[in-house]
mmCIF file of C-alpha atoms in Angstrom:
data_model
loop_
_atom_site.group_PDB
_atom_site.id
_atom_site.type_symbol
_atom_site.label_atom_id
_atom_site.label_comp_id
_atom_site.label_asym_id
_atom_site.label_seq_id
_atom_site.Cartn_x
_atom_site.Cartn_y
_atom_site.Cartn_z
ATOM 1 C CA MET A 1 -17.904 -43.495 -13.762
ATOM 2 C CA GLN A 2 -14.701 -44.448 -14.163
ATOM 3 C CA GLN A 3 -13.408 -41.813 -16.635
ATOM 4 C CA ALA A 4 -15.345 -38.800 -14.396
ATOM 5 C CA HIS A 5 -13.552 -40.257 -11.681
ATOM 6 C CA GLY A 6 -10.254 -40.495 -12.981
ATOM 7 C CA TYR A 7 -10.596 -36.890 -14.057
ATOM 8 C CA ALA A 8 -11.321 -35.210 -10.857
ATOM 9 C CA ALA A 9 -8.336 -36.633 -9.165
ATOM 10 C CA VAL A 10 -6.137 -34.780 -12.060
ATOM 11 C CA GLU A 11 -8.096 -31.878 -11.525
ATOM 12 C CA ASP A 12 -7.603 -32.516 -7.659
ATOM 13 C CA SER A 13 -3.279 -32.990 -8.630
ATOM 14 C CA GLN A 14 -3.505 -29.821 -10.557
ATOM 15 C CA ARG A 15 -5.334 -27.515 -8.616
ATOM 16 C CA GLU A 16 -2.935 -28.733 -5.292
ATOM 17 C CA VAL A 17 0.376 -28.367 -7.583
ATOM 18 C CA LEU A 18 -0.832 -24.443 -9.017
ATOM 19 C CA ARG A 19 -1.850 -23.961 -4.803
ATOM 20 C CA ALA A 20 1.723 -24.410 -3.799
ATOM 21 C CA CYS A 21 2.715 -22.496 -6.800
ATOM 22 C CA LEU A 22 0.692 -19.241 -6.220
ATOM 23 C CA ILE A 23 0.828 -19.449 -2.029
ATOM 24 C CA GLY A 24 4.392 -20.192 -2.212
ATOM 25 C CA ALA A 25 5.574 -17.319 -3.958
ATOM 26 C CA ALA A 26 2.689 -14.625 -2.319
ATOM 27 C CA VAL A 27 3.581 -16.277 1.561
ATOM 28 C CA GLY A 28 7.499 -15.450 0.208
ATOM 29 C CA ASP A 29 6.729 -12.316 -0.985
ATOM 30 C CA ALA A 30 4.904 -11.427 1.849
ATOM 31 C CA LEU A 31 7.828 -12.506 4.593
ATOM 32 C CA GLY A 32 10.571 -10.339 2.111
ATOM 33 C CA LEU A 33 8.859 -7.096 1.775
ATOM 34 C CA PRO A 34 9.693 -5.287 4.736
ATOM 35 C CA TYR A 35 13.576 -6.192 4.107
ATOM 36 C CA GLU A 36 13.408 -5.074 0.295
ATOM 37 C CA GLY A 37 16.174 -2.723 0.149
ATOM 38 C CA LEU A 38 17.860 -3.548 3.360
ATOM 39 C CA SER A 39 21.550 -4.449 2.805
ATOM 40 C CA ALA A 40 22.935 -8.251 4.280
ATOM 41 C CA ARG A 41 24.458 -7.176 7.039
ATOM 42 C CA ARG A 42 21.161 -4.562 8.524
ATOM 43 C CA ALA A 43 18.992 -7.900 6.975
ATOM 44 C CA GLN A 44 20.232 -9.761 9.485
ATOM 45 C CA ARG A 45 19.910 -7.553 12.030
ATOM 46 C CA TRP A 46 16.637 -6.785 11.767
ATOM 47 C CA LEU A 47 15.457 -10.261 11.870
ATOM 48 C CA ARG A 48 15.484 -11.350 15.355
ATOM 49 C CA GLY A 49 14.526 -14.900 16.475
ATOM 50 C CA ARG A 50 11.846 -16.648 14.022
ATOM 51 C CA LEU A 51 11.243 -15.253 10.707
ATOM 52 C CA ARG A 52 7.383 -13.570 10.713
ATOM 53 C CA HIS A 53 5.144 -10.921 8.805
ATOM 54 C CA ARG A 54 5.926 -7.492 10.228
ATOM 55 C CA LEU A 55 4.877 -5.095 7.082
ATOM 56 C CA LEU A 56 2.200 -4.816 10.141
ATOM 57 C CA PRO A 57 1.962 -6.035 13.136
ATOM 58 C CA GLY A 58 2.127 -9.764 12.511
ATOM 59 C CA ARG A 59 0.782 -9.314 9.290
ATOM 60 C CA GLY A 60 1.634 -9.303 5.425
ATOM 61 C CA MET A 61 0.666 -7.259 2.436
ATOM 62 C CA VAL A 62 1.670 -8.417 -0.745
ATOM 63 C CA SER A 63 4.014 -6.854 -3.596
ATOM 64 C CA ASP A 64 4.080 -6.569 -7.294
ATOM 65 C CA ASP A 65 5.016 -10.025 -7.458
ATOM 66 C CA THR A 66 1.960 -11.186 -6.192
ATOM 67 C CA ASP A 67 0.340 -8.805 -8.819
ATOM 68 C CA HIS A 68 1.513 -10.135 -11.918
ATOM 69 C CA HIS A 69 1.377 -13.693 -10.956
ATOM 70 C CA VAL A 70 -2.701 -13.172 -10.217
ATOM 71 C CA PHE A 71 -2.738 -11.100 -13.589
ATOM 72 C CA VAL A 72 -0.551 -14.186 -15.411
ATOM 73 C CA ALA A 73 -2.912 -16.577 -14.151
ATOM 74 C CA GLN A 74 -6.357 -14.323 -15.394
ATOM 75 C CA SER A 75 -4.651 -14.203 -18.172
ATOM 76 C CA LEU A 76 -3.791 -17.322 -19.020
ATOM 77 C CA LEU A 77 -7.978 -18.350 -18.023
ATOM 78 C CA ALA A 78 -9.075 -15.537 -20.596
ATOM 79 C CA ALA A 79 -6.962 -17.146 -23.521
ATOM 80 C CA ARG A 80 -7.438 -20.513 -23.528
ATOM 81 C CA GLY A 81 -3.903 -21.724 -24.319
ATOM 82 C CA ASP A 82 -3.671 -18.773 -27.800
ATOM 83 C CA VAL A 83 -0.258 -17.045 -27.025
ATOM 84 C CA ASP A 84 -1.302 -14.250 -28.936
ATOM 85 C CA ALA A 85 -4.895 -13.763 -27.090
ATOM 86 C CA PHE A 86 -2.513 -14.610 -23.542
ATOM 87 C CA ARG A 87 -0.435 -11.513 -24.306
ATOM 88 C CA ARG A 88 -2.810 -9.001 -25.101
ATOM 89 C CA GLU A 89 -4.996 -10.069 -21.987
ATOM 90 C CA LEU A 90 -1.396 -9.917 -19.564
ATOM 91 C CA VAL A 91 -1.060 -6.044 -21.211
ATOM 92 C CA ARG A 92 -4.112 -4.679 -20.676
ATOM 93 C CA ARG A 93 -4.560 -5.646 -17.393
ATOM 94 C CA LEU A 94 -0.267 -4.804 -16.513
ATOM 95 C CA ARG A 95 -1.461 -1.139 -17.979
ATOM 96 C CA LEU A 96 -4.511 -1.062 -15.913
ATOM 97 C CA TRP A 97 -2.923 -2.065 -13.059
ATOM 98 C CA LEU A 98 -0.318 0.554 -13.627
ATOM 99 C CA ILE A 99 -2.484 3.272 -13.490
ATOM 100 C CA CYS A 100 -3.553 1.570 -9.808
ATOM 101 C CA LEU A 101 -0.307 3.422 -8.580
ATOM 102 C CA PRO A 102 1.919 0.280 -7.296
ATOM 103 C CA ALA A 103 4.335 0.873 -4.987
ATOM 104 C CA GLY A 104 8.087 -0.285 -5.580
ATOM 105 C CA ILE A 105 7.452 -0.610 -9.367
ATOM 106 C CA GLY A 106 10.637 -1.558 -11.623
ATOM 107 C CA SER A 107 12.074 0.830 -13.965
ATOM 108 C CA ALA A 108 12.330 -1.110 -16.833
ATOM 109 C CA THR A 109 8.461 -2.316 -16.437
ATOM 110 C CA LEU A 110 7.123 1.255 -15.831
ATOM 111 C CA ARG A 111 8.857 2.218 -19.124
ATOM 112 C CA GLY A 112 7.745 -0.701 -21.181
ATOM 113 C CA LEU A 113 4.152 -0.033 -19.858
ATOM 114 C CA LEU A 114 3.924 3.516 -20.565
ATOM 115 C CA ARG A 115 5.512 2.547 -24.688
ATOM 116 C CA ALA A 116 2.404 -0.307 -23.616
ATOM 117 C CA TRP A 117 -0.592 2.592 -23.139
ATOM 118 C CA LEU A 118 1.440 4.361 -25.815
ATOM 119 C CA GLY A 119 -0.016 1.424 -28.322
ATOM 120 C CA LEU A 120 3.018 -0.016 -29.334
ATOM 121 C CA ARG A 121 3.222 -3.171 -30.114
ATOM 122 C CA HIS A 122 6.903 -3.599 -29.052
ATOM 123 C CA SER A 123 6.531 -2.405 -26.115
ATOM 124 C CA GLY A 124 9.465 -4.027 -23.771
ATOM 125 C CA VAL A 125 12.439 -2.344 -23.278
ATOM 126 C CA ARG A 126 16.445 -3.311 -23.582
ATOM 127 C CA SER A 127 16.490 -4.281 -19.298
ATOM 128 C CA ALA A 128 18.282 -7.239 -17.905
ATOM 129 C CA GLY A 129 16.368 -6.994 -14.959
ATOM 130 C CA ASN A 130 14.131 -9.702 -13.067
ATOM 131 C CA GLY A 131 10.337 -8.405 -13.523
ATOM 132 C CA PRO A 132 9.588 -11.327 -16.099
ATOM 133 C CA ALA A 133 11.318 -13.956 -14.078
ATOM 134 C CA MET A 134 8.696 -13.486 -10.523
ATOM 135 C CA ARG A 135 5.810 -14.202 -13.352
ATOM 136 C CA SER A 136 7.232 -17.199 -14.915
ATOM 137 C CA ALA A 137 6.711 -20.157 -12.191
ATOM 138 C CA LEU A 138 3.210 -20.226 -12.574
ATOM 139 C CA LEU A 139 3.603 -20.426 -16.301
ATOM 140 C CA GLY A 140 6.011 -24.022 -15.978
ATOM 141 C CA CYS A 141 3.179 -25.163 -13.650
ATOM 142 C CA VAL A 142 0.971 -24.563 -16.394
ATOM 143 C CA PHE A 143 2.543 -25.687 -19.367
ATOM 144 C CA ALA A 144 4.873 -28.701 -17.163
ATOM 145 C CA ASP A 145 4.018 -31.258 -19.907
ATOM 146 C CA ASP A 146 4.442 -28.578 -23.031
ATOM 147 C CA ALA A 147 8.018 -27.069 -23.702
ATOM 148 C CA ARG A 148 7.136 -25.351 -26.807
ATOM 149 C CA ALA A 149 3.851 -23.649 -25.090
ATOM 150 C CA ARG A 150 5.725 -23.293 -22.082
ATOM 151 C CA ARG A 151 8.867 -21.269 -23.899
ATOM 152 C CA ALA A 152 6.193 -19.580 -26.304
ATOM 153 C CA HIS A 153 4.044 -18.105 -23.375
ATOM 154 C CA VAL A 154 6.798 -17.087 -21.195
ATOM 155 C CA ALA A 155 8.555 -15.470 -24.199
ATOM 156 C CA ALA A 156 4.994 -13.422 -24.513
ATOM 157 C CA SER A 157 4.730 -12.607 -20.852
ATOM 158 C CA THR A 158 8.233 -10.984 -20.932
ATOM 159 C CA SER A 159 8.508 -9.522 -24.014
ATOM 160 C CA ILE A 160 6.089 -6.801 -22.658
ATOM 161 C CA THR A 161 8.374 -5.140 -20.106
ATOM 162 C CA HIS A 162 12.138 -7.170 -21.024
ATOM 163 C CA LEU A 163 13.800 -7.250 -24.548
ATOM 164 C CA ASP A 164 17.045 -8.207 -23.131
ATOM 165 C CA PRO A 165 17.435 -11.895 -23.921
ATOM 166 C CA ARG A 166 19.393 -12.578 -20.238
ATOM 167 C CA ALA A 167 15.627 -10.997 -18.558
ATOM 168 C CA PHE A 168 14.026 -14.160 -20.867
ATOM 169 C CA ALA A 169 16.739 -16.629 -19.821
ATOM 170 C CA GLY A 170 16.048 -15.637 -16.170
ATOM 171 C CA ALA A 171 12.481 -15.930 -16.622
ATOM 172 C CA LEU A 172 12.509 -19.110 -18.596
ATOM 173 C CA ALA A 173 15.232 -20.656 -15.909
ATOM 174 C CA ILE A 174 12.645 -20.390 -13.393
ATOM 175 C CA ALA A 175 9.668 -22.051 -15.453
ATOM 176 C CA GLU A 176 11.832 -25.081 -16.781
ATOM 177 C CA ILE A 177 12.580 -25.647 -12.694
ATOM 178 C CA ALA A 178 9.147 -25.614 -11.795
ATOM 179 C CA ALA A 179 8.015 -27.738 -14.939
ATOM 180 C CA ALA A 180 10.807 -30.420 -13.949
ATOM 181 C CA LEU A 181 8.985 -29.965 -10.574
ATOM 182 C CA VAL A 182 5.898 -30.353 -11.860
ATOM 183 C CA ARG A 183 6.238 -33.741 -13.665
ATOM 184 C CA GLY A 184 8.326 -35.402 -10.733
ATOM 185 C CA ALA A 185 11.326 -35.232 -12.587
ATOM 186 C CA TRP A 186 12.972 -34.546 -9.341
ATOM 187 C CA PRO A 187 11.474 -36.054 -6.326
ATOM 188 C CA GLN A 188 14.714 -35.696 -4.186
ATOM 189 C CA ARG A 189 17.351 -32.892 -4.682
ATOM 190 C CA PRO A 190 18.976 -32.928 -8.029
ATOM 191 C CA SER A 191 22.630 -33.637 -8.446
ATOM 192 C CA ALA A 192 24.430 -30.005 -9.203
ATOM 193 C CA ASP A 193 25.213 -31.762 -13.326
ATOM 194 C CA GLU A 194 21.557 -32.336 -13.941
ATOM 195 C CA LEU A 195 20.389 -28.834 -12.744
ATOM 196 C CA ALA A 196 23.155 -27.351 -14.631
ATOM 197 C CA ALA A 197 21.854 -29.559 -17.285
ATOM 198 C CA LEU A 198 18.730 -28.277 -17.382
ATOM 199 C CA LEU A 199 19.811 -24.627 -17.312
ATOM 200 C CA ARG A 200 22.288 -24.607 -20.073
ATOM 201 C CA THR A 201 19.542 -25.568 -22.484
ATOM 202 C CA VAL A 202 17.207 -22.343 -21.525
ATOM 203 C CA SER A 203 19.635 -19.945 -23.224
ATOM 204 C CA ASP A 204 22.520 -20.184 -26.124
ATOM 205 C CA ASP A 205 23.476 -16.275 -25.159
ATOM 206 C CA ALA A 206 26.957 -16.153 -23.876
ATOM 207 C CA SER A 207 26.917 -14.524 -20.509
ATOM 208 C CA TRP A 208 23.864 -17.381 -19.606
ATOM 209 C CA GLN A 209 26.217 -20.077 -19.824
ATOM 210 C CA ASP A 210 28.878 -18.369 -17.837
ATOM 211 C CA CYS A 211 26.078 -17.970 -15.008
ATOM 212 C CA VAL A 212 25.010 -21.292 -15.122
ATOM 213 C CA ALA A 213 28.943 -22.348 -14.728
ATOM 214 C CA GLN A 214 28.908 -19.661 -11.885
ATOM 215 C CA LEU A 215 25.904 -21.596 -10.523
ATOM 216 C CA HIS A 216 27.071 -25.473 -10.973
ATOM 217 C CA ARG A 217 30.179 -24.402 -9.459
ATOM 218 C CA CYS A 218 28.269 -22.907 -6.001
ATOM 219 C CA CYS A 219 25.625 -25.795 -5.901
ATOM 220 C CA CYS A 220 29.090 -28.803 -5.696
ATOM 221 C CA THR A 221 29.822 -26.373 -2.385
ATOM 222 C CA ALA A 222 27.819 -27.093 0.825
ATOM 223 C CA GLN A 223 26.014 -23.593 1.213
ATOM 224 C CA PRO A 224 25.026 -22.884 -2.524
ATOM 225 C CA ALA A 225 23.489 -19.717 -1.698
ATOM 226 C CA GLN A 226 26.336 -18.227 0.467
ATOM 227 C CA ALA A 227 28.999 -19.273 -2.172
ATOM 228 C CA TRP A 228 26.752 -17.310 -5.166
ATOM 229 C CA CYS A 229 26.685 -14.301 -2.643
ATOM 230 C CA GLU A 230 30.425 -14.075 -2.302
ATOM 231 C CA ALA A 231 31.105 -12.370 -5.362
ATOM 232 C CA PRO A 232 32.316 -8.787 -4.549
ATOM 233 C CA ALA A 233 29.127 -7.143 -6.390
ATOM 234 C CA ARG A 234 26.372 -9.194 -4.303
ATOM 235 C CA ARG A 235 28.280 -9.141 -0.327
ATOM 236 C CA ALA A 236 26.250 -6.266 0.080
ATOM 237 C CA GLY A 237 22.539 -7.692 -0.757
ATOM 238 C CA VAL A 238 21.791 -9.829 -4.214
ATOM 239 C CA GLY A 239 19.807 -6.938 -6.528
ATOM 240 C CA GLY A 240 17.430 -7.336 -9.345
ATOM 241 C CA TYR A 241 19.953 -7.859 -11.950
ATOM 242 C CA VAL A 242 19.065 -11.152 -13.584
ATOM 243 C CA LEU A 243 21.969 -12.907 -13.918
ATOM 244 C CA ASP A 244 22.478 -12.189 -10.156
ATOM 245 C CA SER A 245 18.868 -12.711 -8.962
ATOM 246 C CA VAL A 246 17.415 -15.687 -10.597
ATOM 247 C CA PRO A 247 20.690 -17.919 -9.856
ATOM 248 C CA PHE A 248 20.572 -16.894 -6.412
ATOM 249 C CA ALA A 249 16.305 -17.834 -6.082
ATOM 250 C CA ILE A 250 17.627 -21.135 -7.571
ATOM 251 C CA ALA A 251 20.543 -21.754 -5.451
ATOM 252 C CA ALA A 252 18.400 -21.115 -2.161
ATOM 253 C CA TRP A 253 15.927 -23.792 -3.507
ATOM 254 C CA TYR A 254 18.655 -25.946 -4.170
ATOM 255 C CA GLN A 255 20.256 -25.600 -0.707
ATOM 256 C CA GLU A 256 17.777 -25.925 1.372
ATOM 257 C CA PHE A 257 15.685 -28.304 -0.576
ATOM 258 C CA GLY A 258 12.482 -29.716 1.077
ATOM 259 C CA ASP A 259 12.400 -26.752 3.437
ATOM 260 C CA TYR A 260 10.173 -23.680 2.681
ATOM 261 C CA ALA A 261 11.166 -21.725 5.472
ATOM 262 C CA ALA A 262 14.569 -22.201 5.650
ATOM 263 C CA THR A 263 14.636 -21.389 1.545
ATOM 264 C CA VAL A 264 12.808 -18.230 2.476
ATOM 265 C CA GLU A 265 14.693 -17.164 5.549
ATOM 266 C CA LEU A 266 17.952 -17.611 3.382
ATOM 267 C CA CYS A 267 16.675 -15.053 0.814
ATOM 268 C CA VAL A 268 15.756 -12.276 3.467
ATOM 269 C CA ARG A 269 19.028 -12.571 5.291
ATOM 270 C CA ALA A 270 20.964 -12.360 1.556
ATOM 271 C CA GLY A 271 19.215 -8.425 2.026
ATOM 272 C CA GLY A 272 19.183 -6.693 -1.609
ATOM 273 C CA ASP A 273 15.586 -7.533 -3.517
ATOM 274 C CA VAL A 274 14.071 -9.356 -1.007
ATOM 275 C CA ASP A 275 10.757 -9.766 -2.172
ATOM 276 C CA THR A 276 11.217 -11.271 -5.242
ATOM 277 C CA HIS A 277 13.878 -13.915 -4.360
ATOM 278 C CA ALA A 278 11.546 -15.149 -1.895
ATOM 279 C CA ALA A 279 8.769 -15.241 -3.826
ATOM 280 C CA MET A 280 10.445 -17.009 -6.781
ATOM 281 C CA ALA A 281 12.508 -19.546 -4.174
ATOM 282 C CA GLY A 282 9.509 -19.931 -2.075
ATOM 283 C CA ALA A 283 7.049 -21.102 -5.918
ATOM 284 C CA LEU A 284 9.853 -23.785 -6.423
ATOM 285 C CA ALA A 285 9.943 -24.445 -2.707
ATOM 286 C CA ALA A 286 6.361 -24.737 -2.263
ATOM 287 C CA LEU A 287 6.300 -27.069 -5.605
ATOM 288 C CA VAL A 288 8.392 -29.803 -3.630
ATOM 289 C CA VAL A 289 6.700 -29.703 0.436
ATOM 290 C CA GLY A 290 2.703 -28.460 -1.098
ATOM 291 C CA VAL A 291 0.990 -25.718 0.618
ATOM 292 C CA GLU A 292 1.146 -27.617 3.835
ATOM 293 C CA GLY A 293 4.720 -27.086 4.079
ATOM 294 C CA VAL A 294 3.865 -23.923 4.261
ATOM 295 C CA PRO A 295 4.235 -22.649 7.566
ATOM 296 C CA ARG A 296 0.664 -22.351 8.721
ATOM 297 C CA ASP A 297 0.799 -18.943 10.529
ATOM 298 C CA TRP A 298 2.823 -17.520 7.800
ATOM 299 C CA ARG A 299 0.443 -18.899 5.535
ATOM 300 C CA GLU A 300 -2.835 -17.253 7.820
ATOM 301 C CA GLY A 301 -0.640 -14.390 8.452
ATOM 302 C CA LEU A 302 -1.115 -13.136 4.870
ATOM 303 C CA ARG A 303 -3.974 -10.476 5.025
ATOM 304 C CA ASP A 304 -4.511 -8.517 1.538
ATOM 305 C CA TRP A 305 -6.882 -7.709 -0.743
ATOM 306 C CA PRO A 306 -8.243 -7.959 -3.734
ATOM 307 C CA HIS A 307 -4.841 -10.255 -4.103
ATOM 308 C CA GLY A 308 -4.889 -12.470 -0.937
ATOM 309 C CA LEU A 309 -5.586 -15.652 -0.108
ATOM 310 C CA PRO A 310 -8.776 -16.521 -1.172
ATOM 311 C CA CYS A 311 -8.481 -15.199 -4.161
ATOM 312 C CA LEU A 312 -5.207 -17.507 -4.938
ATOM 313 C CA GLU A 313 -7.306 -19.854 -3.977
ATOM 314 C CA VAL A 314 -10.225 -19.072 -6.318
ATOM 315 C CA LEU A 315 -7.242 -19.269 -9.296
ATOM 316 C CA ALA A 316 -5.526 -21.838 -8.780
ATOM 317 C CA ARG A 317 -9.294 -23.871 -8.528
ATOM 318 C CA ASP A 318 -10.664 -22.210 -12.189
ATOM 319 C CA LEU A 319 -6.970 -23.118 -13.868
ATOM 320 C CA ALA A 320 -7.540 -26.592 -13.195
ATOM 321 C CA ALA A 321 -11.362 -26.667 -14.626
ATOM 322 C CA PRO A 322 -11.527 -27.160 -18.179
ATOM 323 C CA GLU A 323 -14.273 -24.129 -18.343
ATOM 324 C CA ALA A 324 -13.833 -21.752 -15.553
ATOM 325 C CA ALA A 325 -13.801 -18.156 -16.756
ATOM 326 C CA ALA A 326 -11.552 -15.344 -15.977
ATOM 327 C CA ALA A 327 -12.011 -12.440 -13.629
ATOM 328 C CA GLY A 328 -12.008 -9.282 -14.401
ATOM 329 C CA PHE A 329 -9.365 -6.220 -13.248
ATOM 330 C CA PRO A 330 -10.478 -5.437 -9.986
ATOM 331 C CA PRO A 331 -11.170 -1.583 -9.094
ATOM 332 C CA ALA A 332 -10.626 -1.607 -5.306
ATOM 333 C CA LEU A 333 -6.811 -2.345 -6.589
ATOM 334 C CA LEU A 334 -6.418 1.213 -6.638
ATOM 335 C CA PRO A 335 -7.600 2.376 -3.099
ATOM 336 C CA ARG A 336 -5.694 -0.508 -1.621
ATOM 337 C CA ASN A 337 -2.804 0.174 -3.190
ATOM 338 C CA LEU A 338 -3.133 4.341 -1.457
ATOM 339 C CA LEU A 339 -3.208 2.537 1.130
ATOM 340 C CA PHE A 340 -0.019 -0.061 0.381
ATOM 341 C CA LEU A 341 1.785 3.136 -0.176
ATOM 342 C CA GLY A 342 0.892 4.914 2.950
ATOM 343 C CA ILE A 343 2.530 1.407 4.972
ATOM 344 C CA VAL A 344 5.390 1.341 2.867
ATOM 345 C CA LEU A 345 6.102 4.867 3.633
ATOM 346 C CA ALA A 346 5.646 4.227 7.488
ATOM 347 C CA HIS A 347 7.216 1.476 7.222
ATOM 348 C CA GLY A 348 10.183 3.323 5.460
ATOM 349 C CA LEU A 349 10.178 5.787 8.335
ATOM 350 C CA ARG A 350 10.718 3.225 10.877
ATOM 351 C CA ARG A 351 13.946 1.862 8.674
ATOM 352 C CA LEU A 352 15.718 5.537 9.895
ATOM 353 C CA LEU A 353 15.995 4.001 12.969
ATOM 354 C CA PRO A 354 17.914 0.912 14.692
ATOM 355 C CA PRO A 355 19.096 -1.056 14.256
ATOM 356 C CA TYR A 356 21.776 -0.401 11.443
#
């Protein structure tokens, strides 16, 4: 009986970690989505008062950031620790997702999935985008105690759409920080030296090492995220280039360590690829504060289907259980995406109006 009770406690603890990662990312995604592509100046003008859901009146929907996290979770359930099976499952789900007409799909992801539809084993393209990084936090949580499996699964996920080593480095960086948080390595905010030491182990790529050095200097200041955005190329907004995007998300999480709301708002104010930054930083922030640290009205305001909060709760429960089976691909995603596309287009028309 003691063993059973102990196992249940471990399962409950793991489920809470997975809930935090999935829900923290999804809420950040939904809150950031209406600001996607805005300049930093205009995002701040749109952000009047407290940050809230505004894609629909008081309600939010998720984008590809959350879709990909869901597919990663389902693929993990189906693969049972086999990295090759995980890759096959993730490819299958992403291929089906593509024909459901997702809005705002990245160029590299689109090209990679078209190549996957042609049956190419090496479907990824040479791109240093942040697509793989947006789906890697969950891999860090699931394989927090297994560095080899963590790296292998991030590599498998990345290679489906991106072959550039910088894309892999960015994705692994998010997974490594998530894993450190799950292991309890950083109950308090780590020093800038500790954070940089971890990030240096991610890749030997020279551009990545230079990026880590820049981020380290920023994290030694009082406002790391703002310091990162001072580079001329990032002042108008932080885009999807992985060596701009991932360090910014890390800097936002680091600057507002222990405050989920402030972390996500910081991502929104920076403009650019806001939904992805808020999703990545939101996942890391929620791993620090737990699901209850995500404002309740933000959680309750997330109204989407089939990848809404009920789906994320089930995935967290199943990933923490030893014998749970993976769900199939939801056909409802196609009509949902058509509705979502209409909402996004209407929101785009609204952007033609002030404030500028």
